[in-house]
Amino acid sequence: MLVLGIETSCDETGVALYDTGTGLLADALHSQVELHALYGGVVPELASRDHVRRLLPLLREVLERSGRSLADVDLVAYTQGPGLGGALLVGASVAAGIALALGKPVAGIHHLEGHLLSPLLAQPAPEFPFVALLVSGGHTQLMRVDGVGRYRLLGETLDDAAGEAFDKTAQLLGLGYPGGPALARLAQGGEARRYDLPRPMAASGDLDFSFSGLKTAVLTRVKAMGEPDAPARRDLAASFQAAIVDVLAAKCMTALRRESLRTLVVAGGVGANEALRARIVADAAAAGASVFFPPMRLCTDNGAMIAFAAALKHPHAGTDAVRDFAILPRWDLEAAAAQSTPRR
Ligand code: KG4
Ligand code: ZN
């Protein structure tokens, strides 16, 4: 079965073709980073317009690279939510249009489910059940995953998402958008013990997170310094990164213990953070657990995870896929799993 995946939930246009027999055939991505950099964050209207411009050229690119034609596609999948309404509508409309023209089914996919299942695209792939840490710009959640569509929320952030904390702190340190990768680069070689920053909720006993206080702690330091010099900025970045990594890693280990599981999956944009990866790998090894990450380029938003999730959720595309289309800018993953009985 050949699945076309389309991702347009935020500031990346992603298109991919996944073959259930041979795997990922091609994926293409356009990042809008330069478009939004001028404004210090994503401008929703500009994002939608750029998705309109990029989607069809990217589709042509994946078809060419895979040597397949649109007529070969058995199922068209798109990100249904959560995300920016206008941006989601672009992907949903193009997906529905293609599916209608081809007489093929169309399936709406939950963006986080795409991230959650993307480590299964790596070799070796994890086996169910596992604990998943979802760390993106909009979400920070720990889930227990017992199978495709079987997710239980163990804990989540009460305020900022981990990626949001990276982005906002980066802004405080004078770094541009997107802040996460820039802050991680600045932190390289920095002295992480120079500034004693809080580890919010590290000892709360539950699996929830809170990151807004950490961002405020950095703000207080920056204000106290007036104009921090380059070494101070570098060390602040390293201290912030160490604090966030400490909390994320500690909660992952608690989740594994609580659920008596030995497999951990890390997904979402912040999963690209090298310091987080190294720390989680070390902690998991010490606890006798294994960790799985998506391939590095599939950590952030992409079309491949959408095509792949659709292939897993709708193995019989012709009979059980969704045939209507709608977007859900605010959409809970557990609720999505509970409703995943096919609609027609
Ligand atoms: O999953 P994603 O691409 O989009 C959302 O669904 O939100 O995640 C984007 C987030 C941004 O906040 C970005 O700053 C963060 O992931 N991010 C990173 C790194 N790469 C991306 N944060 C820390 N270190 C990185 N290397
Ligand atoms: Zn994402």
XYZ file of C-alpha atoms and ligand atoms in Angstrom, residues 12 111 115 136-138 163-164 166-167 178-181 184 268-270 272-273 299-301, ligand 1:
49
model
C 7.185 23.337 7.985
C 0.239 15.518 14.701
C 5.708 12.211 16.355
C 7.831 19.677 20.929
C 7.226 23.395 20.656
C 3.645 23.013 21.811
C 10.412 23.624 23.182
C 8.589 26.804 24.117
C 13.917 26.773 24.835
C 12.472 29.307 22.374
C 13.786 29.269 16.233
C 15.473 29.373 19.591
C 15.956 25.709 20.506
C 18.745 24.793 18.084
C 21.809 24.388 22.084
C 9.272 15.767 18.904
C 11.547 18.661 18.014
C 13.359 18.883 21.358
C 16.894 16.607 18.401
C 18.758 18.141 21.359
C 12.592 14.599 14.964
C 11.080 17.915 13.906
C 7.922 18.233 11.807
O 8.093 19.009 16.859
P 8.474 20.351 16.370
O 9.281 20.456 15.102
O 7.228 21.258 16.156
C 6.122 21.222 17.006
O 5.270 20.326 16.797
O 6.123 22.065 17.930
O 9.267 21.056 17.564
C 9.752 22.355 17.461
C 10.425 22.718 18.761
C 10.830 24.178 18.814
O 10.446 24.719 20.061
C 12.345 24.118 18.677
O 13.011 25.205 19.306
C 12.647 22.807 19.366
O 11.609 21.944 18.950
N 13.956 22.258 18.963
C 15.004 22.131 19.805
C 16.079 21.612 19.033
N 15.645 21.449 17.753
C 14.333 21.844 17.730
N 15.120 22.403 21.112
C 16.300 22.161 21.684
N 17.381 21.695 21.035
C 17.318 21.400 19.709
N 18.392 20.914 19.069
